[in-house]
Coordinates of C-alpha atoms in Angstrom, one line a residue:
M1 CA -27.0 -24.3 26.9
S2 CA -27.4 -20.8 25.5
E3 CA -30.1 -19.1 24.5
H4 CA -31.2 -18.5 21.1
K5 CA -29.4 -14.9 19.3
R6 CA -30.0 -13.3 16.1
I7 CA -28.3 -10.3 14.9
V8 CA -28.9 -8.8 12.2
I9 CA -26.5 -5.2 10.6
V10 CA -28.6 -3.9 8.5
G11 CA -25.8 -2.4 5.5
A12 CA -22.9 -3.8 3.6
G13 CA -20.6 -1.0 3.4
Y14 CA -17.1 -0.7 4.9
G15 CA -18.9 -1.0 8.6
G16 CA -21.5 -4.0 8.2
V17 CA -19.6 -6.4 6.1
H18 CA -16.1 -6.3 8.6
A19 CA -19.3 -6.6 11.3
A20 CA -20.5 -10.3 9.7
K21 CA -17.1 -11.4 9.4
L22 CA -16.2 -10.9 13.0
L23 CA -19.2 -11.5 14.1
H24 CA -18.9 -14.6 12.6
K25 CA -15.3 -15.8 13.1
K26 CA -16.1 -14.8 17.4
F27 CA -19.3 -17.2 16.4
K28 CA -18.9 -20.3 14.1
N29 CA -19.1 -23.2 16.0
D30 CA -21.6 -21.5 19.1
S31 CA -25.1 -23.3 16.6
N32 CA -27.7 -20.3 18.7
I33 CA -25.9 -18.0 17.1
E34 CA -27.5 -16.3 13.9
I35 CA -25.9 -13.5 12.0
I36 CA -27.5 -11.4 9.5
L37 CA -26.6 -8.7 7.3
I38 CA -29.4 -7.3 4.6
D39 CA -29.0 -4.9 2.0
K40 CA -30.1 -3.6 -0.9
K41 CA -27.6 -4.4 -3.0
P42 CA -26.5 -7.2 -3.6
Y43 CA -22.5 -6.4 -3.6
H44 CA -20.4 -4.4 -1.3
T45 CA -19.4 -1.5 -3.0
L46 CA -15.8 -0.1 -2.6
L47 CA -16.4 4.0 -2.6
T48 CA -13.2 5.5 -2.3
D49 CA -12.4 4.4 -5.9
L50 CA -15.3 5.5 -7.1
H51 CA -14.0 8.2 -8.0
E52 CA -11.6 6.7 -10.5
V53 CA -15.4 5.5 -11.9
A54 CA -16.5 8.9 -12.2
G55 CA -13.2 9.4 -14.1
S56 CA -13.7 6.0 -16.0
R57 CA -10.0 5.5 -15.0
I58 CA -10.7 1.5 -14.2
E59 CA -15.1 -0.1 -15.0
P60 CA -17.8 -0.2 -12.3
D61 CA -17.4 -3.7 -12.0
S62 CA -13.5 -3.0 -10.1
V63 CA -16.0 -1.6 -6.9
R64 CA -18.2 -4.2 -7.2
V65 CA -18.2 -6.6 -4.3
Y66 CA -20.5 -9.5 -4.2
L67 CA -21.4 -10.6 -0.7
H68 CA -22.2 -14.5 -1.2
K69 CA -18.7 -14.5 -2.9
I70 CA -18.2 -13.1 0.8
F71 CA -19.6 -15.1 2.9
A72 CA -19.8 -18.2 0.8
N73 CA -19.6 -20.7 3.8
K74 CA -20.1 -18.8 6.2
K75 CA -21.9 -18.6 9.3
V76 CA -23.5 -15.2 7.2
K77 CA -27.0 -14.8 6.1
V78 CA -27.5 -12.2 3.4
I79 CA -30.7 -10.7 2.9
I80 CA -31.2 -8.4 -0.5
D81 CA -33.9 -6.7 0.9
E82 CA -34.5 -2.9 1.6
V83 CA -35.2 -2.2 5.3
E84 CA -38.4 0.7 6.1
K85 CA -38.5 1.4 9.2
I86 CA -37.9 -0.7 13.2
D87 CA -40.4 -2.3 15.3
Y88 CA -39.0 -1.9 18.9
E89 CA -42.0 -2.8 20.6
T90 CA -40.8 -6.6 18.8
N91 CA -37.4 -5.8 17.9
R92 CA -38.3 -6.5 14.5
V93 CA -36.9 -5.0 11.0
I94 CA -39.7 -4.3 8.5
G95 CA -38.6 -4.2 5.4
K96 CA -40.3 -4.7 1.7
D97 CA -39.4 -7.3 1.7
G98 CA -40.6 -9.2 4.4
E99 CA -39.2 -8.5 8.4
Y100 CA -36.5 -10.4 11.0
H101 CA -36.7 -10.8 14.0
Y102 CA -33.6 -9.4 16.1
D103 CA -32.3 -10.2 19.4
Y104 CA -29.7 -7.4 18.5
L105 CA -29.9 -5.1 16.1
I106 CA -26.7 -2.9 14.4
L107 CA -27.7 0.2 11.9
G108 CA -24.1 0.4 9.4
I109 CA -26.6 2.1 6.4
G110 CA -23.9 4.8 5.2
S111 CA -24.8 8.1 4.4
E112 CA -25.5 10.0 1.2
P113 CA -24.9 14.1 0.1
C114 CA -25.6 16.5 1.7
D115 CA -26.3 19.7 -0.2
F116 CA -26.5 22.6 2.7
G117 CA -29.5 24.3 2.1
V118 CA -27.5 26.1 -1.7
P119 CA -30.5 25.6 -4.3
G120 CA -29.9 23.2 -7.7
V121 CA -27.4 21.0 -6.1
F122 CA -29.5 18.0 -6.5
E123 CA -31.7 19.0 -9.5
Y124 CA -29.1 20.0 -11.6
G125 CA -24.6 18.7 -10.4
F126 CA -23.6 15.5 -10.3
T127 CA -22.2 13.7 -7.4
V128 CA -19.7 10.5 -7.1
G129 CA -21.4 9.0 -3.5
T130 CA -22.5 5.8 -4.9
L131 CA -21.3 3.7 -8.6
E132 CA -25.2 4.8 -9.6
A133 CA -24.0 8.6 -8.6
A134 CA -20.6 8.2 -10.4
I135 CA -21.4 5.7 -13.7
K136 CA -23.3 9.6 -14.3
T137 CA -20.7 12.0 -14.0
K138 CA -18.7 9.6 -15.9
E139 CA -21.8 9.3 -18.9
H140 CA -22.2 13.3 -18.0
I141 CA -18.4 14.7 -19.1
E142 CA -17.7 12.3 -21.7
E143 CA -21.1 14.0 -23.1
M144 CA -20.3 17.2 -23.1
F145 CA -17.1 16.5 -25.1
R146 CA -19.0 14.4 -27.1
K147 CA -20.9 17.4 -28.2
A148 CA -18.7 20.3 -26.9
S149 CA -16.7 18.7 -30.6
V150 CA -19.1 19.4 -32.5
E151 CA -20.7 22.9 -31.5
S152 CA -19.6 26.0 -33.7
N153 CA -20.7 28.8 -30.7
P154 CA -18.0 29.6 -29.0
G155 CA -19.5 30.2 -25.8
K156 CA -21.6 27.2 -26.2
K157 CA -18.5 25.1 -26.8
R158 CA -17.1 26.8 -23.2
K159 CA -19.8 26.1 -21.1
M160 CA -19.6 22.4 -22.3
L161 CA -16.0 22.0 -21.7
T162 CA -15.7 23.4 -17.8
F163 CA -16.1 21.3 -15.9
V164 CA -16.4 22.3 -11.4
V165 CA -15.5 20.4 -8.6
A166 CA -17.3 21.0 -5.9
G167 CA -15.5 20.8 -2.0
A168 CA -11.5 20.0 -1.7
G169 CA -11.0 17.7 0.9
F170 CA -10.5 14.0 -0.4
T171 CA -13.5 13.0 -2.9
G172 CA -13.6 16.2 -4.2
I173 CA -9.7 16.7 -4.8
E174 CA -9.8 13.2 -6.6
T175 CA -12.9 13.8 -8.8
A176 CA -10.1 16.5 -10.4
G177 CA -7.1 14.5 -10.5
E178 CA -9.2 11.6 -12.2
L179 CA -10.9 14.7 -15.3
M180 CA -7.6 16.7 -15.1
E181 CA -6.2 12.4 -17.1
W182 CA -8.6 11.7 -18.0
A183 CA -9.8 15.0 -20.5
K184 CA -7.1 14.0 -22.6
S185 CA -7.5 11.1 -23.4
L186 CA -11.0 12.7 -24.1
C187 CA -9.8 15.7 -26.7
D188 CA -7.9 13.0 -28.3
K189 CA -11.0 11.0 -28.5
Y190 CA -13.1 13.8 -29.8
H191 CA -10.7 16.5 -31.8
L192 CA -11.0 18.7 -29.5
D193 CA -7.7 21.1 -27.9
Y194 CA -7.0 20.6 -24.3
K195 CA -6.5 24.3 -24.2
D196 CA -10.1 24.4 -24.3
V197 CA -10.2 22.8 -20.2
K198 CA -11.1 24.5 -18.5
I199 CA -11.4 22.5 -15.0
M200 CA -11.9 23.8 -11.4
V201 CA -12.0 23.1 -7.5
V202 CA -14.0 25.9 -6.0
E203 CA -13.4 25.4 -2.0
A204 CA -15.8 27.3 1.0
L205 CA -13.4 26.6 3.4
N206 CA -9.2 29.3 2.9
T207 CA -7.6 25.9 1.8
I208 CA -8.0 22.1 0.5
L209 CA -7.5 19.2 2.4
P210 CA -8.1 20.5 5.4
N211 CA -7.8 17.1 7.4
L212 CA -4.1 17.5 6.6
N213 CA -0.9 18.8 7.0
A214 CA -0.4 22.5 5.8
K215 CA 2.1 21.4 4.1
L216 CA 1.0 18.3 2.2
A217 CA -1.4 20.6 0.8
K218 CA 0.3 23.4 -0.3
K219 CA 2.4 20.1 -2.2
A220 CA -0.8 18.9 -3.7
T221 CA -1.9 22.9 -5.0
R222 CA 1.1 23.0 -6.1
F223 CA 0.1 19.7 -7.7
L224 CA -3.2 20.9 -9.5
A225 CA -1.6 24.0 -10.8
K226 CA 1.1 22.8 -12.7
K227 CA -1.3 20.3 -14.0
G228 CA -3.9 23.1 -15.2
V229 CA -6.7 23.1 -12.6
E230 CA -7.5 25.8 -10.9
V231 CA -8.6 25.7 -7.6
L232 CA -10.6 28.4 -5.8
T233 CA -11.1 29.3 -2.5
N234 CA -12.8 31.1 0.5
A235 CA -15.2 30.7 -2.6
P236 CA -18.5 29.8 -1.2
I237 CA -21.8 27.8 -3.5
V238 CA -24.9 29.9 -3.5
E239 CA -27.0 28.6 -6.5
V240 CA -26.5 26.3 -8.4
A241 CA -28.5 26.2 -12.5
K242 CA -28.7 24.4 -15.6
D243 CA -25.0 26.1 -17.6
Y244 CA -23.7 28.3 -14.0
I245 CA -23.4 28.7 -10.6
V246 CA -23.0 31.4 -8.2
L247 CA -20.0 32.1 -5.9
K248 CA -20.6 34.1 -2.0
D249 CA -19.1 37.2 -3.5
G250 CA -21.6 37.8 -6.8
R251 CA -19.4 35.7 -9.1
K252 CA -21.1 33.8 -11.9
I253 CA -18.9 30.8 -13.5
E254 CA -20.7 29.4 -16.7
T255 CA -20.8 25.6 -16.4
K256 CA -22.3 22.7 -18.3
T257 CA -21.0 20.5 -15.4
L258 CA -21.1 21.2 -11.2
I259 CA -19.7 17.7 -9.5
W260 CA -20.7 18.3 -6.0
T261 CA -18.5 16.3 -3.0
C262 CA -18.5 19.1 -0.3
G263 CA -19.6 16.9 2.2
V264 CA -22.5 14.4 3.7
Q265 CA -24.9 13.8 6.0
G266 CA -26.3 10.7 7.1
N267 CA -28.2 8.2 5.4
K268 CA -32.4 10.2 5.3
C269 CA -34.0 6.1 5.9
A270 CA -32.2 7.1 9.1
E271 CA -35.1 9.8 10.0
N272 CA -38.4 7.4 9.7
F273 CA -36.5 4.9 12.0
G274 CA -37.7 7.6 15.1
L275 CA -34.4 7.2 17.2
E276 CA -32.4 10.4 18.5
L277 CA -30.5 11.9 16.0
G278 CA -27.7 14.1 16.2
R279 CA -26.7 16.7 13.1
R280 CA -26.9 16.0 10.0
S281 CA -29.6 13.3 10.6
R282 CA -26.7 10.7 12.0
I283 CA -27.9 8.7 14.2
Q284 CA -26.9 9.9 18.2
T285 CA -24.7 6.7 19.9
N286 CA -23.3 6.9 23.1
E287 CA -20.0 5.7 23.8
Y288 CA -20.4 2.3 23.4
M289 CA -22.0 2.7 19.4
Q290 CA -25.0 2.2 21.0
A291 CA -28.4 4.2 20.1
V292 CA -29.4 6.6 22.5
N293 CA -32.1 4.8 24.9
K294 CA -31.6 1.2 23.5
E295 CA -29.1 -0.3 24.5
N296 CA -29.8 -3.4 21.7
I297 CA -29.0 -1.2 18.9
Y298 CA -25.4 -0.6 17.7
V299 CA -25.1 2.0 15.6
I300 CA -21.8 1.6 12.8
G301 CA -20.3 3.9 10.4
D302 CA -21.5 7.3 8.6
L303 CA -24.6 7.2 10.6
A304 CA -23.4 7.3 13.9
Y305 CA -22.8 10.3 16.2
Y306 CA -20.6 11.1 19.1
E307 CA -18.9 13.1 19.6
I308 CA -14.8 12.9 21.0
D309 CA -13.2 15.6 22.3
G310 CA -15.6 18.1 21.0
K311 CA -15.4 16.8 17.8
P312 CA -16.9 14.4 16.5
I313 CA -16.1 11.3 14.8
P314 CA -15.5 11.4 11.3
Q315 CA -17.1 10.3 8.3
V316 CA -14.6 7.8 6.9
V317 CA -13.6 4.4 6.6
E318 CA -11.6 3.3 9.4
T319 CA -14.3 5.4 11.5
A320 CA -16.3 2.2 9.7
L321 CA -13.9 0.0 10.5
Q322 CA -13.2 0.7 14.5
S323 CA -17.0 1.4 14.7
A324 CA -18.0 -2.2 14.0
E325 CA -14.1 -3.6 15.6
T326 CA -16.6 -1.5 19.4
V327 CA -20.2 -3.2 18.6
V328 CA -19.2 -6.5 17.4
Y329 CA -17.2 -6.7 21.2
N330 CA -19.8 -5.2 22.5
I331 CA -22.5 -7.8 22.2
V332 CA -20.2 -10.5 22.5
A333 CA -19.6 -9.2 26.0
D334 CA -23.4 -8.6 26.5
I335 CA -23.7 -11.8 24.9
K336 CA -21.0 -14.0 26.8
G337 CA -21.1 -11.9 30.0
G338 CA -18.5 -9.4 29.5
E339 CA -17.7 -5.6 30.2
K340 CA -18.3 -3.6 27.6
Q341 CA -16.0 -1.1 26.5
P342 CA -16.3 2.7 24.9
F343 CA -15.2 3.6 21.3
K344 CA -11.8 4.6 20.4
P345 CA -10.8 5.5 17.4
K346 CA -7.4 5.2 16.9
Y347 CA -6.5 6.5 12.9
H348 CA -3.4 5.7 11.5
G349 CA -3.3 7.8 8.9
F350 CA -5.5 10.3 5.3
M351 CA -4.2 9.3 1.6
V352 CA -5.6 11.0 -1.5
S353 CA -4.7 10.5 -5.2
I354 CA -4.6 12.7 -7.9
G355 CA -4.9 11.2 -10.9
S356 CA -3.1 7.6 -11.1
R357 CA 1.1 8.6 -10.2
Y358 CA 1.0 11.2 -7.5
A359 CA -1.0 11.2 -4.4
V360 CA -0.3 12.6 -1.0
A361 CA -0.2 10.9 2.4
E362 CA 0.2 11.2 6.1
I363 CA 0.7 7.8 7.9
M364 CA 0.5 7.7 11.2
G365 CA 2.6 11.2 11.7
V366 CA 4.8 10.4 8.2
S367 CA 3.9 12.9 5.4
L368 CA 4.4 10.8 1.6
T369 CA 4.0 12.0 -1.8
G370 CA 3.7 11.6 -5.4
F371 CA 4.9 7.5 -5.8
L372 CA 5.6 6.3 -2.0
A373 CA 2.2 7.9 -1.4
M374 CA 0.8 6.3 -4.4
A375 CA 2.1 2.7 -3.2
M376 CA 1.1 3.0 -0.6
K377 CA -2.5 4.0 -1.0
H378 CA -2.7 0.4 -3.2
L379 CA -1.3 -1.1 -0.3
V380 CA -3.5 -0.6 1.4
N381 CA -6.7 -0.9 -0.4
I382 CA -4.7 -4.5 -1.5
H383 CA -4.6 -5.2 2.3
Y384 CA -8.9 -4.2 3.3
L385 CA -9.5 -6.0 -0.4
F386 CA -7.8 -9.5 0.9
G387 CA -9.3 -9.1 4.2
V388 CA -12.7 -8.7 3.1
A389 CA -12.4 -11.5 0.1
G390 CA -9.2 -13.0 0.1
F391 CA -7.0 -14.2 -2.7
N392 CA -9.5 -12.9 -6.1
A393 CA -10.4 -10.0 -4.8
V394 CA -6.7 -9.1 -4.7
L395 CA -6.0 -10.3 -7.7
S396 CA -9.0 -8.8 -8.9
Y397 CA -8.0 -5.4 -8.0
I398 CA -4.0 -5.8 -8.7
Y399 CA -5.6 -6.3 -12.8
H400 CA -8.4 -3.5 -12.5
E401 CA -5.9 -1.2 -11.3
F402 CA -2.7 -2.5 -13.1
F403 CA -3.3 -4.6 -16.5
E404 CA -6.2 -3.4 -17.9
I405 CA -6.3 -0.2 -17.1
K406 CA -6.6 2.8 -20.2
N407 CA -4.2 5.3 -22.0
N408 CA -1.7 5.0 -18.9
R409 CA -3.8 6.2 -15.6
S410 CA -1.7 3.7 -13.2
I411 CA 0.9 4.2 -11.3
L412 CA 3.6 2.8 -13.4
G413 CA 2.3 3.5 -16.4
G414 CA 1.9 1.8 -19.6
H415 CA 5.2 -0.5 -18.9
I416 CA 2.2 -3.9 -17.7
A417 CA -1.4 -2.5 -19.1
A418 CA -0.6 -3.5 -22.6
H419 CA -2.3 -6.4 -23.8
I420 CA -0.7 -8.7 -25.6
P421 CA -3.2 -10.2 -28.8
V422 CA -1.4 -13.9 -27.9
F423 CA -2.5 -14.9 -31.8
W424 CA 0.6 -13.8 -32.9
L425 CA 2.4 -16.2 -30.1
V426 CA 1.0 -18.6 -32.3
L427 CA 3.6 -19.5 -34.0
L428 CA 6.2 -19.1 -32.4
R429 CA 4.2 -21.2 -29.4
I430 CA 4.5 -24.4 -32.5
Y431 CA 7.2 -23.3 -33.5
V432 CA 9.4 -23.8 -29.3
G433 CA 6.7 -27.2 -29.2
A434 CA 8.2 -28.2 -32.0
L435 CA 11.6 -27.9 -31.5
W436 CA 11.5 -29.8 -27.6
L437 CA 9.1 -32.7 -30.0
I438 CA 11.5 -33.7 -32.5
E439 CA 14.3 -33.6 -30.2
G440 CA 12.9 -36.7 -27.4
I441 CA 11.9 -38.2 -31.0
N442 CA 15.9 -38.2 -31.4
K443 CA 16.6 -39.2 -28.5
I444 CA 14.2 -42.0 -28.6
Q445 CA 15.2 -42.9 -31.5
Q446 CA 18.8 -42.9 -30.0
G447 CA 17.9 -45.3 -27.6
W448 CA 17.0 -43.2 -24.5
L449 CA 14.4 -45.4 -23.5
D450 CA 16.5 -48.2 -23.0
P451 CA 17.5 -49.4 -19.6
S452 CA 21.2 -51.0 -20.6
K453 CA 22.5 -47.7 -22.4
I454 CA 22.7 -44.7 -19.6
F455 CA 23.9 -40.7 -21.9
I456 CA 22.9 -39.1 -20.1
I457 CA 25.8 -39.2 -17.1
T458 CA 29.9 -40.2 -17.7
T459 CA 32.0 -42.1 -15.2
S460 CA 36.2 -41.2 -15.1
D461 CA 38.6 -43.2 -13.1
V462 CA 39.7 -41.1 -12.2
S463 CA 38.6 -38.0 -11.1
G464 CA 34.9 -39.6 -9.6
A465 CA 31.4 -39.6 -11.0
T466 CA 31.4 -35.2 -10.7
A467 CA 34.4 -35.4 -12.8
N468 CA 32.1 -35.5 -15.8
A469 CA 29.1 -35.8 -15.4
T470 CA 26.8 -33.9 -17.3
T471 CA 23.4 -33.4 -18.6
T472 CA 24.2 -34.1 -22.7
A473 CA 19.5 -33.7 -23.1
T474 CA 20.8 -30.2 -25.0
P475 CA 18.1 -28.8 -28.1
V476 CA 20.7 -27.3 -29.4
Q477 CA 24.7 -27.8 -29.8
T478 CA 27.3 -26.4 -28.1
L479 CA 29.6 -24.6 -28.6
Q480 CA 31.3 -22.6 -26.4
P481 CA 29.4 -23.1 -22.9
L482 CA 27.9 -20.6 -20.7
L483 CA 29.9 -22.0 -18.0
K484 CA 32.9 -23.5 -17.5
E485 CA 32.1 -26.5 -15.9
P486 CA 28.8 -26.8 -13.7
P487 CA 28.1 -25.1 -10.3
A488 CA 29.6 -26.7 -6.6
F489 CA 25.7 -27.4 -5.8
Y490 CA 24.6 -28.7 -9.1
K491 CA 28.2 -31.4 -9.0
W492 CA 26.6 -32.3 -5.6
F493 CA 23.6 -32.2 -6.9
M494 CA 24.8 -34.5 -9.7
D495 CA 26.8 -37.4 -7.3
T496 CA 24.2 -37.4 -4.7
F497 CA 20.9 -37.7 -7.3
V498 CA 21.3 -39.0 -10.9
V499 CA 24.5 -40.4 -10.4
P500 CA 22.0 -43.5 -8.2
H501 CA 19.9 -43.5 -10.7
A502 CA 21.0 -41.9 -14.8
F503 CA 17.6 -44.1 -16.1
L504 CA 14.9 -42.3 -14.0
F505 CA 16.6 -39.2 -14.9
Q506 CA 16.6 -40.1 -18.8
A507 CA 13.9 -41.0 -18.8
M508 CA 12.7 -38.1 -17.2
V509 CA 14.9 -36.1 -19.6
V510 CA 13.1 -37.5 -22.5
L511 CA 9.4 -37.8 -21.7
A512 CA 9.5 -34.1 -20.3
E513 CA 10.8 -32.3 -24.0
V514 CA 8.6 -35.2 -26.0
A515 CA 5.0 -33.5 -22.4
I516 CA 6.6 -30.3 -23.5
G517 CA 6.5 -29.7 -26.8
L518 CA 3.6 -32.3 -27.2
A519 CA 1.5 -29.0 -24.5
L520 CA 3.1 -26.1 -25.9
I521 CA 2.1 -27.5 -30.5
A522 CA -1.2 -28.6 -28.9
G523 CA -1.8 -25.2 -26.8
L524 CA -2.4 -27.1 -23.3
F525 CA -1.0 -26.0 -20.1
T526 CA 0.8 -23.7 -22.0
F527 CA 1.8 -21.6 -19.0
L528 CA 3.0 -24.8 -17.6
A529 CA 4.7 -25.9 -20.8
S530 CA 6.2 -22.5 -21.1
A531 CA 7.9 -23.6 -17.3
G532 CA 9.0 -26.8 -18.5
S533 CA 10.9 -25.3 -21.0
I534 CA 12.2 -22.5 -18.5
F535 CA 13.7 -25.0 -16.2
L536 CA 15.4 -27.7 -18.6
A537 CA 17.1 -24.9 -20.4
L538 CA 18.7 -23.5 -16.8
N539 CA 19.7 -26.8 -16.2
F540 CA 21.0 -27.6 -19.7
I541 CA 22.8 -24.0 -19.0
L542 CA 23.9 -25.1 -15.0
S543 CA 25.7 -28.5 -17.1
A544 CA 28.0 -26.6 -18.5
M545 CA 27.3 -28.2 -21.7
A546 CA 24.8 -25.1 -23.2
D547 CA 25.5 -21.9 -25.5
K548 CA 24.0 -18.8 -26.0
S549 CA 22.1 -19.9 -28.2
I550 CA 20.1 -21.7 -25.2
L551 CA 19.0 -18.1 -23.7
W552 CA 16.8 -17.8 -26.7
Y553 CA 14.6 -21.1 -25.0
I554 CA 13.7 -18.5 -22.1
F555 CA 12.2 -15.8 -23.4
A556 CA 10.2 -17.1 -25.5
A557 CA 9.1 -19.5 -23.4
I558 CA 9.2 -16.4 -20.9
A559 CA 6.9 -14.5 -23.8
L560 CA 4.5 -17.0 -24.2
M561 CA 3.7 -17.5 -20.5
G562 CA 1.5 -14.8 -21.6
G563 CA -1.8 -16.7 -22.4
A564 CA -0.1 -17.3 -25.8
G565 CA -2.8 -21.4 -25.1
R566 CA -6.0 -19.3 -25.3
A567 CA -5.4 -18.6 -28.8
F568 CA -6.6 -21.3 -31.0
G569 CA -5.4 -23.8 -28.0
L570 CA -6.4 -26.0 -25.6
D571 CA -6.2 -23.5 -22.5
Y572 CA -9.0 -21.3 -24.2
Y573 CA -11.6 -23.6 -24.2
V574 CA -9.4 -25.5 -20.3
I575 CA -8.2 -23.0 -18.5
P576 CA -11.8 -21.5 -18.0
W577 CA -12.9 -25.5 -17.1
I578 CA -10.2 -26.2 -13.8
K579 CA -11.2 -22.8 -12.5
N580 CA -14.8 -23.9 -12.5
W581 CA -14.6 -27.3 -11.5
W582 CA -11.8 -25.7 -8.8
K583 CA -14.2 -22.9 -7.6
K584 CA -16.3 -26.7 -6.4
T585 CA -14.2 -28.8 -4.5
Y586 CA -14.1 -28.3 -1.0
F587 CA -10.6 -28.3 -0.7
A588 CA -11.1 -24.5 -2.5
R589 CA -13.7 -23.6 -0.4
K590 CA -12.3 -24.8 2.6
M591 CA -9.1 -22.5 1.8
Y592 CA -11.5 -19.7 0.7
L593 CA -13.0 -19.5 3.9
Y594 CA -9.7 -19.4 6.3
I595 CA -8.0 -16.7 4.2
S596 CA -11.0 -14.6 4.4

C-alpha cells in the first residue's frame, strides 16, 4: 500500500484548474492521494474574455465558471481561502481562515498589472486584469458618456469622450476593439455625436501586437484606423494624472480615461512566500517547474519565471496549461517512481479579436484574418470550456456570445441574437394544437381505433401492398400532392413495417395527433410536440398524399420550437423543474463526470 500524500494547489486560474483535473484523472482510484484546490473566490474566471466585460459585450456572469460545478463528483476538495504565507519547515500553507498541510504544493496564483514605475497609473488609471477591475472600467466608461451628454463646456466634454488604451499587446488591442464598438451604442443611448468620441491606443514599441507577424500587425492597424481608432507607436507614457497623460516626447493628452494594459508581473503575494524570485515578482523555477531549492513546490502559469533560449516563458494561457501538464507529470513520476520531464512548451498560435466580428490570428504558422480568425477564436474558447466544465459551460458560452448579445455585436451579427417575445406565439401554438386535436378526434369518430377497420393502407391484387400503400391521416385535404408517388425507401418501409402491423400504426397516428394537439394547447413539452408535428407532416409528404399546404404545419412548428410553451403554458413550470431534477440524478452526475 502506497503512503498517503496530499497535493495542494493554490490558485484556480487556467493552470490551477487544469492541474487539479489532471491529478483527479491520475489518482481518482487511489485512496491514498488527496487533492486540495485553494482559491479566494468560488469561481474560475475566463481572463481572456474580460475585455468583453469591460466593453459591455457580455455580462460578468459569462466569465465565471463556478468551482463546485467544475469539480462536482471529483477527487478534488475545493477550499475558499486566501493564502498569505507558507511554512516550509512544517509543509503548511497558511491562509486567512486556516492552515493546510501539503506533501506537494503547486503555486498558480497568477499575475497582476505592472506599472513599470510610471507615476499615477494605479491611482488614476483603469485595468481589465480582474473581473472586478473590468466591471469598474465598464461602469466608468458609461459614466463618462452619461456626464458628457449633459456637459456644456466643450473642453470638459472633450476630456470625457477621449479614451486612451495604454499598451498594444493582445489585451490592449482587444479592449480598444470592444470600446470602438460600444462607443457607437453609447452615443445613440445618450444622444451624442460619435465624431466627438476619440479612442487612442498608445504603445511604447514601434509596432502593435509584437507577438504576431508584421503582416498581421499591419492589417490590425489598418482595421483600427478604418474604424476611427488612432494608434500611436514609439510613444511611452511617463506620467498619468487625473485629467491627462504625458508621453516621453512631452506631448500631453487630455483624458478622463486611461485603460492600462501595458504588461503584467507575478502576483505580489508571492513576495511573502520567501521563494527566489525572477523578474517582475515571478517565482524562479528550474526546468521541471520546481521552485529553486524546493523539490516539492512547483510553480505554474504567469507566476513561473523560467527562461528558454534566453527569453522568459510568456504569460499566456498556453503556458499555464502546458506548465500544469509538466508539473502533474513530474508529481506522478515522483510518487509512482519515474523520471521527471523538463518543461518544453509548444505554442500553437495567437488570436486577437478586434471587436466582435474581426480578428487576426496566427495558428501553427498559418495567418488568418476576419471571419475565419474570429470563428477560430470561438472554437478554441469552446474547446477549453468543454474540457473545464463540459457541455453546460459550452452551451452557456454559445448563449452569451451569440444569443444574448446586444446591438448585433456578434460574429453573426444580430441574425440569431434577436429575442422573440414568445407571448406573441401563444395564439399560434393554441391554433396549431387545436387543428391536430380536431383531426385526431375526427379519426376516432370514424373508427380508426377499431381493429376491424383499417384506413391507413389499401392493398391491390394486381401490384401488391406497396402499389397503393398510403398514409391517409393528413390534417389537410390533398389536391395536388407534393410528390407524385412515395419514394422507394418509403414504399419499402410500408411493406416491411406498416402492412404487417397496420392497426398498430393506425392507432399510433391517431394518438399522436391527439397528444400533439393537447400538448400544444397546454404548452407542455412544446419543443417535442412541435418536433412531432414536423415528423407527421413529413410522413404525409412522403406518402404522396399531402399538397403544399402541409408545409404550413412545418414552418409553424419550427417557430413554436423557440420556447412558445414558456408563455402562458405549462413549460414555464415544468421545464425548470425537470432541469433541477435531472441535475440531482445519479446518471446526470456520472455523465458530467465523464464528459468533463
